[in-house]
């Protein structure tokens, strides 16, 4: 098979690494990719927002499957444009990608199909949003309705934080994404990420993970796109997975089909595991980043076979096998992230840091004058496996400490919740 992978981050490097291992693969292309992806695929200078150019490339190279990594092209309808040209694509339609593209849409779907989630309100102007917050009080959660690169959510512990979050949404900080806001009740519990491969009819469980959104150790500071993750998530017991499928995933699949937008692709449910059971925080309609990195490290099966089955509506006949090991990834970020990251600093020792049970996935990197340099906020994902999360953590940090990058930083406590479970158990 000739495969085209769209995207340039750590998630896409992880996907490329796993797809490249498939015996089904003839040729892997990636657009635009990054230096790490370049070790697995031929990098193509292609504007992935130009759908006609993507279609033309697929025709020229006889692409058998397009795998869409990031959410932006999906919400913009690239899967529809490819399918209209009879090009096979793994990823949801524009209508189905609204599950990520509009938090308000998803909340309304939950209300309609009795899917457990936080109580909420939707607002298109600052005055009514402020009035709702003043009536409800803090803590409270403020979300930009649209795509905001993982940064449009504020868990406001005080009224001042809530008012500031509303102001930043409506003053244009998130562009069109903040033109409407969703305000939710604050839920208590343990967060987890749950994934399903979907083909429009069948949802096949595809692993659990837990990520760390806040920038600082101890879960302090602003939200980021994710500073690290591990898999599996101990809180996602077999019973909790069964409940999540029955109470959240299956009603979503039925609801989307009834709305004329059957969901095919990867459905990523961000969950809060509360005293009363799982509740949906939000949906993403693509592999998580950095959750994808830990999932591919644990996946025993051929990812390309599974992506083909999802694309062809054949998931009812499939199963997924996982390695017994845990996996953990630590994000190395550029100074200034999640604000304005400093770019251009030289990174040394990446290849030497990888080894048995350790993969280093590139996210925001580039080559400048023959040197590897930082080219984004989240730059490297140091990923390791181990018999336990604790062992994977030790191996990941040992590898990370072999990387020579004075201008980078990371959290030193990735996996702390799992370690607490392991020590308690």
mmCIF file of C-alpha atoms in Angstrom:
data_model
loop_
_atom_site.group_PDB
_atom_site.id
_atom_site.type_symbol
_atom_site.label_atom_id
_atom_site.label_comp_id
_atom_site.label_asym_id
_atom_site.label_seq_id
_atom_site.Cartn_x
_atom_site.Cartn_y
_atom_site.Cartn_z
ATOM 1 C CA UNK A 1 0.000 0.000 0.000
ATOM 2 C CA UNK A 2 0.997 3.591 -0.633
ATOM 3 C CA UNK A 3 0.029 5.686 2.386
ATOM 4 C CA UNK A 4 -0.040 9.464 2.857
ATOM 5 C CA UNK A 5 0.145 10.740 6.446
ATOM 6 C CA UNK A 6 -0.907 14.341 7.048
ATOM 7 C CA UNK A 7 0.632 16.321 9.922
ATOM 8 C CA UNK A 8 3.932 17.303 11.470
ATOM 9 C CA UNK A 9 3.818 16.682 15.234
ATOM 10 C CA UNK A 10 4.737 14.046 17.767
ATOM 11 C CA UNK A 11 1.476 12.201 17.164
ATOM 12 C CA UNK A 12 2.300 11.934 13.464
ATOM 13 C CA UNK A 13 5.841 10.699 14.158
ATOM 14 C CA UNK A 14 4.353 7.980 16.379
ATOM 15 C CA UNK A 15 1.852 7.021 13.667
ATOM 16 C CA UNK A 16 4.579 6.996 11.019
ATOM 17 C CA UNK A 17 6.804 4.779 13.194
ATOM 18 C CA UNK A 18 4.017 2.239 13.670
ATOM 19 C CA UNK A 19 2.703 2.334 10.080
ATOM 20 C CA UNK A 20 6.256 1.917 8.748
ATOM 21 C CA UNK A 21 6.476 -1.425 10.580
ATOM 22 C CA UNK A 22 3.543 -2.889 8.626
ATOM 23 C CA UNK A 23 4.227 -5.599 6.021
ATOM 24 C CA UNK A 24 1.318 -4.115 4.054
ATOM 25 C CA UNK A 25 3.232 -0.892 3.433
ATOM 26 C CA UNK A 26 4.849 -0.220 0.076
ATOM 27 C CA UNK A 27 5.605 3.490 0.460
ATOM 28 C CA UNK A 28 4.876 6.019 3.206
ATOM 29 C CA UNK A 29 4.682 9.716 2.423
ATOM 30 C CA UNK A 30 4.212 12.455 5.036
ATOM 31 C CA UNK A 31 3.151 16.047 4.534
ATOM 32 C CA UNK A 32 4.685 18.214 5.790
ATOM 33 C CA UNK A 33 6.278 15.933 8.411
ATOM 34 C CA UNK A 34 9.316 16.728 10.564
ATOM 35 C CA UNK A 35 12.914 15.465 10.800
ATOM 36 C CA UNK A 36 11.896 12.491 12.944
ATOM 37 C CA UNK A 37 9.110 11.489 10.565
ATOM 38 C CA UNK A 38 11.684 11.779 7.766
ATOM 39 C CA UNK A 39 13.402 8.661 9.115
ATOM 40 C CA UNK A 40 10.208 6.661 8.472
ATOM 41 C CA UNK A 41 8.657 8.353 5.441
ATOM 42 C CA UNK A 42 9.388 10.498 2.409
ATOM 43 C CA UNK A 43 8.586 14.084 3.385
ATOM 44 C CA UNK A 44 6.456 16.066 0.947
ATOM 45 C CA UNK A 45 6.174 19.841 0.782
ATOM 46 C CA UNK A 46 2.406 19.934 0.539
ATOM 47 C CA UNK A 47 0.008 22.489 1.988
ATOM 48 C CA UNK A 48 -2.475 20.235 3.759
ATOM 49 C CA UNK A 49 -5.003 23.087 3.941
ATOM 50 C CA UNK A 50 -5.094 23.001 0.123
ATOM 51 C CA UNK A 51 -7.410 20.046 -0.359
ATOM 52 C CA UNK A 52 -7.166 20.124 -4.156
ATOM 53 C CA UNK A 53 -3.364 19.829 -3.896
ATOM 54 C CA UNK A 54 -3.704 16.855 -1.544
ATOM 55 C CA UNK A 55 -6.113 15.179 -3.976
ATOM 56 C CA UNK A 56 -3.738 15.812 -6.886
ATOM 57 C CA UNK A 57 -0.822 14.306 -4.965
ATOM 58 C CA UNK A 58 -2.894 11.222 -4.123
ATOM 59 C CA UNK A 59 -3.725 10.777 -7.801
ATOM 60 C CA UNK A 60 -0.104 11.214 -8.883
ATOM 61 C CA UNK A 61 1.343 8.779 -6.331
ATOM 62 C CA UNK A 62 -1.547 6.286 -6.415
ATOM 63 C CA UNK A 63 -2.198 6.667 -2.704
ATOM 64 C CA UNK A 64 -4.233 3.795 -1.269
ATOM 65 C CA UNK A 65 -4.967 5.398 2.121
ATOM 66 C CA UNK A 66 -4.696 8.881 3.596
ATOM 67 C CA UNK A 67 -4.257 9.042 7.386
ATOM 68 C CA UNK A 68 -5.161 12.455 8.813
ATOM 69 C CA UNK A 69 -3.271 13.299 12.002
ATOM 70 C CA UNK A 70 -4.396 16.753 13.230
ATOM 71 C CA UNK A 71 -7.900 18.006 13.906
ATOM 72 C CA UNK A 72 -7.770 21.145 11.765
ATOM 73 C CA UNK A 73 -8.021 19.446 8.344
ATOM 74 C CA UNK A 74 -10.766 17.110 9.617
ATOM 75 C CA UNK A 75 -12.917 19.989 10.882
ATOM 76 C CA UNK A 76 -12.258 21.735 7.550
ATOM 77 C CA UNK A 77 -13.669 18.717 5.673
ATOM 78 C CA UNK A 78 -10.617 17.143 4.067
ATOM 79 C CA UNK A 79 -12.049 13.633 4.506
ATOM 80 C CA UNK A 80 -15.173 14.630 2.541
ATOM 81 C CA UNK A 81 -13.097 16.100 -0.298
ATOM 82 C CA UNK A 82 -10.948 12.975 -0.528
ATOM 83 C CA UNK A 83 -13.943 10.613 -0.443
ATOM 84 C CA UNK A 84 -15.631 12.680 -3.161
ATOM 85 C CA UNK A 85 -12.654 11.741 -5.360
ATOM 86 C CA UNK A 86 -12.852 8.048 -4.338
ATOM 87 C CA UNK A 87 -9.666 8.306 -2.286
ATOM 88 C CA UNK A 88 -9.727 6.179 0.860
ATOM 89 C CA UNK A 89 -9.168 8.170 4.036
ATOM 90 C CA UNK A 90 -9.004 7.366 7.742
ATOM 91 C CA UNK A 91 -10.784 10.184 9.522
ATOM 92 C CA UNK A 92 -14.301 11.516 10.122
ATOM 93 C CA UNK A 93 -16.374 13.681 7.824
ATOM 94 C CA UNK A 94 -16.689 17.399 8.483
ATOM 95 C CA UNK A 95 -20.127 16.806 9.984
ATOM 96 C CA UNK A 96 -18.824 14.078 12.303
ATOM 97 C CA UNK A 97 -15.725 16.098 13.247
ATOM 98 C CA UNK A 98 -18.068 18.640 14.871
ATOM 99 C CA UNK A 99 -17.691 16.417 17.940
ATOM 100 C CA UNK A 100 -14.326 18.152 18.336
ATOM 101 C CA UNK A 101 -14.884 21.281 16.281
ATOM 102 C CA UNK A 102 -17.761 22.539 18.432
ATOM 103 C CA UNK A 103 -17.930 21.859 22.140
ATOM 104 C CA UNK A 104 -21.469 23.245 22.131
ATOM 105 C CA UNK A 105 -22.523 20.710 19.496
ATOM 106 C CA UNK A 106 -21.177 17.871 21.622
ATOM 107 C CA UNK A 107 -22.854 19.139 24.792
ATOM 108 C CA UNK A 108 -26.181 19.368 22.964
ATOM 109 C CA UNK A 109 -25.682 15.814 21.657
ATOM 110 C CA UNK A 110 -25.081 14.640 25.240
ATOM 111 C CA UNK A 111 -28.272 16.336 26.391
ATOM 112 C CA UNK A 112 -30.283 14.826 23.535
ATOM 113 C CA UNK A 113 -29.020 11.253 24.034
ATOM 114 C CA UNK A 114 -28.704 11.271 27.831
ATOM 115 C CA UNK A 115 -24.913 10.913 27.813
ATOM 116 C CA UNK A 116 -23.452 11.715 31.264
ATOM 117 C CA UNK A 117 -21.523 14.992 31.230
ATOM 118 C CA UNK A 118 -21.206 18.223 33.200
ATOM 119 C CA UNK A 119 -24.142 20.635 33.365
ATOM 120 C CA UNK A 120 -23.535 23.507 30.938
ATOM 121 C CA UNK A 121 -24.648 26.670 29.217
ATOM 122 C CA UNK A 122 -23.806 28.093 25.753
ATOM 123 C CA UNK A 123 -23.245 31.805 25.241
ATOM 124 C CA UNK A 124 -22.499 34.060 22.291
ATOM 125 C CA UNK A 125 -21.890 37.310 24.164
ATOM 126 C CA UNK A 126 -19.880 38.427 27.167
ATOM 127 C CA UNK A 127 -22.756 39.943 29.142
ATOM 128 C CA UNK A 128 -24.912 36.802 29.289
ATOM 129 C CA UNK A 129 -21.864 34.593 29.945
ATOM 130 C CA UNK A 130 -20.805 36.816 32.851
ATOM 131 C CA UNK A 131 -24.306 36.758 34.292
ATOM 132 C CA UNK A 132 -24.326 32.933 34.192
ATOM 133 C CA UNK A 133 -20.932 32.730 35.925
ATOM 134 C CA UNK A 134 -22.031 35.190 38.603
ATOM 135 C CA UNK A 135 -25.142 33.128 39.253
ATOM 136 C CA UNK A 136 -23.286 29.794 39.292
ATOM 137 C CA UNK A 137 -20.081 30.773 41.092
ATOM 138 C CA UNK A 138 -16.627 29.205 41.063
ATOM 139 C CA UNK A 139 -14.989 26.790 40.570
ATOM 140 C CA UNK A 140 -16.286 26.629 37.012
ATOM 141 C CA UNK A 141 -14.966 25.638 33.585
ATOM 142 C CA UNK A 142 -14.814 28.084 30.656
ATOM 143 C CA UNK A 143 -14.302 26.662 27.146
ATOM 144 C CA UNK A 144 -13.920 28.334 23.773
ATOM 145 C CA UNK A 145 -16.421 26.531 21.529
ATOM 146 C CA UNK A 146 -14.060 25.892 18.614
ATOM 147 C CA UNK A 147 -10.542 24.598 18.010
ATOM 148 C CA UNK A 148 -7.919 26.364 20.138
ATOM 149 C CA UNK A 149 -4.929 23.973 20.020
ATOM 150 C CA UNK A 150 -5.663 22.588 23.469
ATOM 151 C CA UNK A 151 -5.457 26.023 25.080
ATOM 152 C CA UNK A 152 -9.088 27.187 24.990
ATOM 153 C CA UNK A 153 -10.102 25.625 28.314
ATOM 154 C CA UNK A 154 -9.806 27.361 31.684
ATOM 155 C CA UNK A 155 -10.586 25.561 34.922
ATOM 156 C CA UNK A 156 -11.365 28.687 36.909
ATOM 157 C CA UNK A 157 -11.012 28.193 40.650
ATOM 158 C CA UNK A 158 -11.989 31.810 41.401
ATOM 159 C CA UNK A 159 -14.473 34.302 39.979
ATOM 160 C CA UNK A 160 -11.547 36.481 38.862
ATOM 161 C CA UNK A 161 -10.107 33.624 36.791
ATOM 162 C CA UNK A 162 -13.534 32.932 35.287
ATOM 163 C CA UNK A 163 -14.066 36.573 34.292
ATOM 164 C CA UNK A 164 -10.567 36.766 32.782
ATOM 165 C CA UNK A 165 -11.184 33.580 30.778
ATOM 166 C CA UNK A 166 -14.445 34.939 29.410
ATOM 167 C CA UNK A 167 -12.765 38.205 28.479
ATOM 168 C CA UNK A 168 -9.972 36.400 26.604
ATOM 169 C CA UNK A 169 -12.508 34.381 24.617
ATOM 170 C CA UNK A 170 -14.635 37.337 23.606
ATOM 171 C CA UNK A 171 -11.727 39.729 22.959
ATOM 172 C CA UNK A 172 -10.510 37.507 20.128
ATOM 173 C CA UNK A 173 -7.607 35.683 21.826
ATOM 174 C CA UNK A 174 -8.780 32.434 20.199
ATOM 175 C CA UNK A 175 -10.107 33.972 16.992
ATOM 176 C CA UNK A 176 -13.334 32.482 15.685
ATOM 177 C CA UNK A 177 -12.977 29.583 18.147
ATOM 178 C CA UNK A 178 -13.903 31.926 21.002
ATOM 179 C CA UNK A 179 -16.891 33.598 19.371
ATOM 180 C CA UNK A 180 -19.066 31.296 21.448
ATOM 181 C CA UNK A 181 -18.260 29.818 24.849
ATOM 182 C CA UNK A 182 -19.439 26.781 26.741
ATOM 183 C CA UNK A 183 -19.543 27.148 30.525
ATOM 184 C CA UNK A 184 -19.621 23.927 32.524
ATOM 185 C CA UNK A 185 -19.939 22.839 36.108
ATOM 186 C CA UNK A 186 -16.669 21.848 37.756
ATOM 187 C CA UNK A 187 -16.428 18.052 38.054
ATOM 188 C CA UNK A 188 -14.308 16.238 40.610
ATOM 189 C CA UNK A 189 -12.652 12.894 40.029
ATOM 190 C CA UNK A 190 -9.745 11.439 38.075
ATOM 191 C CA UNK A 191 -9.348 12.238 34.391
ATOM 192 C CA UNK A 192 -8.683 9.555 31.793
ATOM 193 C CA UNK A 193 -8.472 9.277 28.014
ATOM 194 C CA UNK A 194 -10.372 6.500 26.254
ATOM 195 C CA UNK A 195 -10.006 5.703 22.555
ATOM 196 C CA UNK A 196 -12.164 3.799 20.073
ATOM 197 C CA UNK A 197 -11.577 2.925 16.442
ATOM 198 C CA UNK A 198 -14.868 3.548 14.644
ATOM 199 C CA UNK A 199 -16.204 2.660 11.198
ATOM 200 C CA UNK A 200 -19.562 4.446 11.276
ATOM 201 C CA UNK A 201 -21.336 1.488 12.901
ATOM 202 C CA UNK A 202 -18.910 -0.337 15.193
ATOM 203 C CA UNK A 203 -16.775 1.233 17.937
ATOM 204 C CA UNK A 204 -13.787 -0.940 18.894
ATOM 205 C CA UNK A 205 -12.042 -0.032 22.182
ATOM 206 C CA UNK A 206 -8.508 1.130 21.431
ATOM 207 C CA UNK A 207 -6.742 1.672 24.704
ATOM 208 C CA UNK A 208 -6.629 4.030 27.662
ATOM 209 C CA UNK A 209 -4.215 6.725 28.725
ATOM 210 C CA UNK A 210 -3.865 9.638 31.071
ATOM 211 C CA UNK A 211 -2.248 12.920 30.128
ATOM 212 C CA UNK A 212 -0.952 15.915 32.064
ATOM 213 C CA UNK A 213 -2.354 19.193 30.751
ATOM 214 C CA UNK A 214 -0.887 21.787 33.086
ATOM 215 C CA UNK A 215 2.594 23.074 32.401
ATOM 216 C CA UNK A 216 4.113 22.622 35.862
ATOM 217 C CA UNK A 217 4.909 19.834 38.302
ATOM 218 C CA UNK A 218 2.027 19.090 40.635
ATOM 219 C CA UNK A 219 -0.485 20.084 37.937
ATOM 220 C CA UNK A 220 0.001 23.827 38.342
ATOM 221 C CA UNK A 221 0.095 26.642 35.808
ATOM 222 C CA UNK A 222 -1.763 27.138 32.539
ATOM 223 C CA UNK A 223 -3.160 24.349 30.386
ATOM 224 C CA UNK A 224 -1.041 23.118 27.489
ATOM 225 C CA UNK A 225 -1.555 20.697 24.636
ATOM 226 C CA UNK A 226 -0.167 18.041 26.997
ATOM 227 C CA UNK A 227 3.146 17.712 28.871
ATOM 228 C CA UNK A 228 3.215 13.923 29.047
ATOM 229 C CA UNK A 229 1.079 10.789 29.192
ATOM 230 C CA UNK A 230 1.068 7.153 30.158
ATOM 231 C CA UNK A 231 -0.904 4.035 29.241
ATOM 232 C CA UNK A 232 -2.823 2.137 30.455
ATOM 233 C CA UNK A 233 -4.782 4.338 32.861
ATOM 234 C CA UNK A 234 -5.287 2.347 36.096
ATOM 235 C CA UNK A 235 -8.590 4.101 36.791
ATOM 236 C CA UNK A 236 -10.016 2.571 33.587
ATOM 237 C CA UNK A 237 -10.825 -0.851 34.982
ATOM 238 C CA UNK A 238 -12.660 -3.423 32.814
ATOM 239 C CA UNK A 239 -15.905 -2.391 34.527
ATOM 240 C CA UNK A 240 -15.262 1.299 33.850
ATOM 241 C CA UNK A 241 -14.473 0.565 30.202
ATOM 242 C CA UNK A 242 -17.708 -1.414 29.865
ATOM 243 C CA UNK A 243 -19.702 1.442 31.429
ATOM 244 C CA UNK A 244 -17.994 4.009 29.198
ATOM 245 C CA UNK A 245 -18.877 2.008 26.106
ATOM 246 C CA UNK A 246 -22.502 1.527 27.186
ATOM 247 C CA UNK A 247 -23.219 4.977 28.630
ATOM 248 C CA UNK A 248 -21.064 7.257 26.458
ATOM 249 C CA UNK A 249 -19.579 5.756 23.282
ATOM 250 C CA UNK A 250 -22.493 3.660 22.009
ATOM 251 C CA UNK A 251 -25.125 6.422 22.440
ATOM 252 C CA UNK A 252 -22.754 8.795 20.647
ATOM 253 C CA UNK A 253 -22.371 6.410 17.714
ATOM 254 C CA UNK A 254 -26.149 5.938 17.509
ATOM 255 C CA UNK A 255 -26.780 9.658 17.836
ATOM 256 C CA UNK A 256 -24.316 10.650 15.124
ATOM 257 C CA UNK A 257 -25.780 8.064 12.757
ATOM 258 C CA UNK A 258 -29.298 9.408 13.448
ATOM 259 C CA UNK A 259 -28.055 12.922 12.707
ATOM 260 C CA UNK A 260 -26.808 11.731 9.308
ATOM 261 C CA UNK A 261 -23.144 11.997 10.324
ATOM 262 C CA UNK A 262 -21.968 8.478 11.201
ATOM 263 C CA UNK A 263 -18.600 8.604 12.912
ATOM 264 C CA UNK A 264 -15.636 6.852 11.279
ATOM 265 C CA UNK A 265 -12.091 7.399 12.491
ATOM 266 C CA UNK A 266 -10.659 7.535 15.981
ATOM 267 C CA UNK A 267 -12.975 8.755 18.726
ATOM 268 C CA UNK A 268 -11.054 10.061 21.737
ATOM 269 C CA UNK A 269 -13.184 10.589 24.832
ATOM 270 C CA UNK A 270 -11.772 12.761 27.572
ATOM 271 C CA UNK A 271 -13.413 11.414 30.717
ATOM 272 C CA UNK A 272 -13.837 12.386 34.340
ATOM 273 C CA UNK A 273 -14.193 9.301 36.513
ATOM 274 C CA UNK A 274 -16.494 10.545 39.257
ATOM 275 C CA UNK A 275 -18.012 8.844 42.298
ATOM 276 C CA UNK A 276 -21.119 8.170 40.193
ATOM 277 C CA UNK A 277 -19.201 6.795 37.212
ATOM 278 C CA UNK A 278 -17.661 8.057 33.937
ATOM 279 C CA UNK A 279 -18.685 11.461 32.577
ATOM 280 C CA UNK A 280 -17.672 12.959 29.250
ATOM 281 C CA UNK A 281 -15.482 16.057 29.451
ATOM 282 C CA UNK A 282 -15.082 16.443 25.695
ATOM 283 C CA UNK A 283 -14.459 14.527 22.479
ATOM 284 C CA UNK A 284 -11.514 14.703 20.120
ATOM 285 C CA UNK A 285 -11.823 13.184 16.672
ATOM 286 C CA UNK A 286 -8.178 12.184 16.162
ATOM 287 C CA UNK A 287 -5.433 10.396 18.032
ATOM 288 C CA UNK A 288 -4.350 12.282 21.143
ATOM 289 C CA UNK A 289 -1.036 14.067 21.346
ATOM 290 C CA UNK A 290 0.890 12.865 23.378
ATOM 291 C CA UNK A 291 -1.444 9.910 24.109
ATOM 292 C CA UNK A 292 -0.855 8.403 20.652
ATOM 293 C CA UNK A 293 2.822 8.051 21.471
ATOM 294 C CA UNK A 294 2.177 5.717 24.408
ATOM 295 C CA UNK A 295 -0.583 3.780 22.624
ATOM 296 C CA UNK A 296 1.604 2.821 19.643
ATOM 297 C CA UNK A 297 4.354 1.634 21.987
ATOM 298 C CA UNK A 298 1.930 -0.854 23.555
ATOM 299 C CA UNK A 299 0.029 -1.950 20.424
ATOM 300 C CA UNK A 300 0.853 -5.532 19.410
ATOM 301 C CA UNK A 301 -1.187 -5.512 16.222
ATOM 302 C CA UNK A 302 -0.475 -4.037 12.799
ATOM 303 C CA UNK A 303 -1.880 -0.486 12.936
ATOM 304 C CA UNK A 304 -2.290 -0.315 9.164
ATOM 305 C CA UNK A 305 -4.528 -3.413 9.194
ATOM 306 C CA UNK A 306 -6.726 -1.763 11.830
ATOM 307 C CA UNK A 307 -6.899 1.563 9.961
ATOM 308 C CA UNK A 308 -7.925 -0.291 6.804
ATOM 309 C CA UNK A 309 -10.662 -2.156 8.675
ATOM 310 C CA UNK A 310 -12.022 1.103 10.087
ATOM 311 C CA UNK A 311 -11.939 2.722 6.652
ATOM 312 C CA UNK A 312 -13.759 -0.221 5.034
ATOM 313 C CA UNK A 313 -16.439 -0.725 7.702
ATOM 314 C CA UNK A 314 -14.974 -4.027 8.874
ATOM 315 C CA UNK A 315 -14.295 -3.407 12.575
ATOM 316 C CA UNK A 316 -16.995 -5.847 13.695
ATOM 317 C CA UNK A 317 -14.581 -8.600 12.660
ATOM 318 C CA UNK A 318 -11.512 -7.149 14.405
ATOM 319 C CA UNK A 319 -9.899 -7.209 17.850
ATOM 320 C CA UNK A 320 -6.981 -5.301 19.338
ATOM 321 C CA UNK A 321 -4.116 -6.833 21.299
ATOM 322 C CA UNK A 322 -1.883 -4.940 23.715
ATOM 323 C CA UNK A 323 1.521 -5.638 25.201
ATOM 324 C CA UNK A 324 1.587 -6.240 28.943
ATOM 325 C CA UNK A 325 4.016 -3.359 29.481
ATOM 326 C CA UNK A 326 3.093 0.155 30.472
ATOM 327 C CA UNK A 327 4.306 3.096 28.382
ATOM 328 C CA UNK A 328 5.064 6.662 29.433
ATOM 329 C CA UNK A 329 6.066 9.758 27.460
ATOM 330 C CA UNK A 330 7.577 13.016 28.673
ATOM 331 C CA UNK A 331 7.245 16.169 26.570
ATOM 332 C CA UNK A 332 10.326 18.339 26.246
ATOM 333 C CA UNK A 333 9.118 21.854 25.501
ATOM 334 C CA UNK A 334 10.814 25.071 24.436
ATOM 335 C CA UNK A 335 11.292 27.861 26.938
ATOM 336 C CA UNK A 336 8.263 30.161 26.844
ATOM 337 C CA UNK A 337 5.691 27.425 26.168
ATOM 338 C CA UNK A 338 2.656 27.494 26.428
ATOM 339 C CA UNK A 339 3.042 31.194 25.690
ATOM 340 C CA UNK A 340 5.416 32.220 22.897
ATOM 341 C CA UNK A 341 8.084 29.503 22.636
ATOM 342 C CA UNK A 342 11.686 30.355 21.812
ATOM 343 C CA UNK A 343 12.676 28.742 18.504
ATOM 344 C CA UNK A 344 16.022 27.932 16.967
ATOM 345 C CA UNK A 345 17.970 26.514 19.923
ATOM 346 C CA UNK A 346 20.204 23.536 19.089
ATOM 347 C CA UNK A 347 19.342 20.064 20.446
ATOM 348 C CA UNK A 348 22.051 17.405 20.746
ATOM 349 C CA UNK A 349 22.137 13.776 21.754
ATOM 350 C CA UNK A 350 18.662 12.697 20.636
ATOM 351 C CA UNK A 351 19.760 9.614 18.694
ATOM 352 C CA UNK A 352 22.124 8.519 21.467
ATOM 353 C CA UNK A 353 19.336 8.829 24.049
ATOM 354 C CA UNK A 354 17.094 6.291 22.293
ATOM 355 C CA UNK A 355 17.593 2.612 22.997
ATOM 356 C CA UNK A 356 15.969 -0.592 24.193
ATOM 357 C CA UNK A 357 12.373 0.213 25.126
ATOM 358 C CA UNK A 358 12.864 3.919 24.380
ATOM 359 C CA UNK A 359 11.620 5.852 21.353
ATOM 360 C CA UNK A 360 12.033 9.588 20.925
ATOM 361 C CA UNK A 361 9.320 11.105 18.790
ATOM 362 C CA UNK A 362 9.904 14.486 17.191
ATOM 363 C CA UNK A 363 7.188 17.132 17.507
ATOM 364 C CA UNK A 364 8.392 20.708 16.940
ATOM 365 C CA UNK A 365 11.816 20.137 15.376
ATOM 366 C CA UNK A 366 13.610 21.309 12.252
ATOM 367 C CA UNK A 367 17.049 21.026 10.660
ATOM 368 C CA UNK A 368 19.032 24.258 10.419
ATOM 369 C CA UNK A 369 22.568 24.201 9.040
ATOM 370 C CA UNK A 370 22.756 20.476 9.631
ATOM 371 C CA UNK A 371 21.781 20.818 13.295
ATOM 372 C CA UNK A 372 18.553 19.702 14.962
ATOM 373 C CA UNK A 373 16.772 22.764 16.384
ATOM 374 C CA UNK A 374 13.590 23.572 18.268
ATOM 375 C CA UNK A 375 10.816 24.733 15.959
ATOM 376 C CA UNK A 376 7.724 24.784 18.157
ATOM 377 C CA UNK A 377 6.365 24.711 21.680
ATOM 378 C CA UNK A 378 6.321 20.974 22.310
ATOM 379 C CA UNK A 379 9.534 19.737 20.715
ATOM 380 C CA UNK A 380 10.334 16.124 21.687
ATOM 381 C CA UNK A 381 8.405 13.213 23.213
ATOM 382 C CA UNK A 382 10.723 10.898 25.161
ATOM 383 C CA UNK A 383 8.761 7.650 25.322
ATOM 384 C CA UNK A 384 9.564 4.414 27.134
ATOM 385 C CA UNK A 385 8.020 1.100 28.113
ATOM 386 C CA UNK A 386 8.402 -0.852 31.347
ATOM 387 C CA UNK A 387 6.828 -3.647 33.375
ATOM 388 C CA UNK A 388 5.116 -0.916 35.421
ATOM 389 C CA UNK A 389 4.460 2.782 34.954
ATOM 390 C CA UNK A 390 7.194 3.397 37.514
ATOM 391 C CA UNK A 391 9.721 1.440 35.452
ATOM 392 C CA UNK A 392 8.648 3.191 32.243
ATOM 393 C CA UNK A 393 8.949 6.545 34.011
ATOM 394 C CA UNK A 394 12.478 5.803 35.245
ATOM 395 C CA UNK A 395 13.557 4.689 31.777
ATOM 396 C CA UNK A 396 12.022 7.750 30.076
ATOM 397 C CA UNK A 397 13.660 10.249 32.421
ATOM 398 C CA UNK A 398 17.026 8.472 32.175
ATOM 399 C CA UNK A 399 16.840 8.828 28.384
ATOM 400 C CA UNK A 400 15.667 12.429 28.629
ATOM 401 C CA UNK A 401 18.627 13.332 30.837
ATOM 402 C CA UNK A 402 20.980 12.149 28.073
ATOM 403 C CA UNK A 403 19.607 14.828 25.723
ATOM 404 C CA UNK A 404 21.666 18.023 25.621
ATOM 405 C CA UNK A 405 19.196 20.889 25.257
ATOM 406 C CA UNK A 406 19.702 23.671 27.808
ATOM 407 C CA UNK A 407 16.819 25.710 26.363
ATOM 408 C CA UNK A 408 14.250 22.963 26.885
ATOM 409 C CA UNK A 409 12.203 22.048 29.934
ATOM 410 C CA UNK A 410 9.885 19.292 31.061
ATOM 411 C CA UNK A 411 7.757 18.199 33.965
ATOM 412 C CA UNK A 412 9.502 15.770 36.294
ATOM 413 C CA UNK A 413 6.367 14.107 37.671
ATOM 414 C CA UNK A 414 4.697 12.523 34.626
ATOM 415 C CA UNK A 415 2.825 9.418 35.785
ATOM 416 C CA UNK A 416 2.335 10.490 39.405
ATOM 417 C CA UNK A 417 -1.298 9.349 39.528
ATOM 418 C CA UNK A 418 -0.422 5.895 38.196
ATOM 419 C CA UNK A 419 2.449 5.608 40.655
ATOM 420 C CA UNK A 420 -0.014 6.317 43.458
ATOM 421 C CA UNK A 421 -2.246 3.498 42.157
ATOM 422 C CA UNK A 422 0.743 1.122 41.908
ATOM 423 C CA UNK A 423 1.924 1.924 45.428
ATOM 424 C CA UNK A 424 -1.626 1.536 46.803
ATOM 425 C CA UNK A 425 -2.037 -1.759 44.981
#
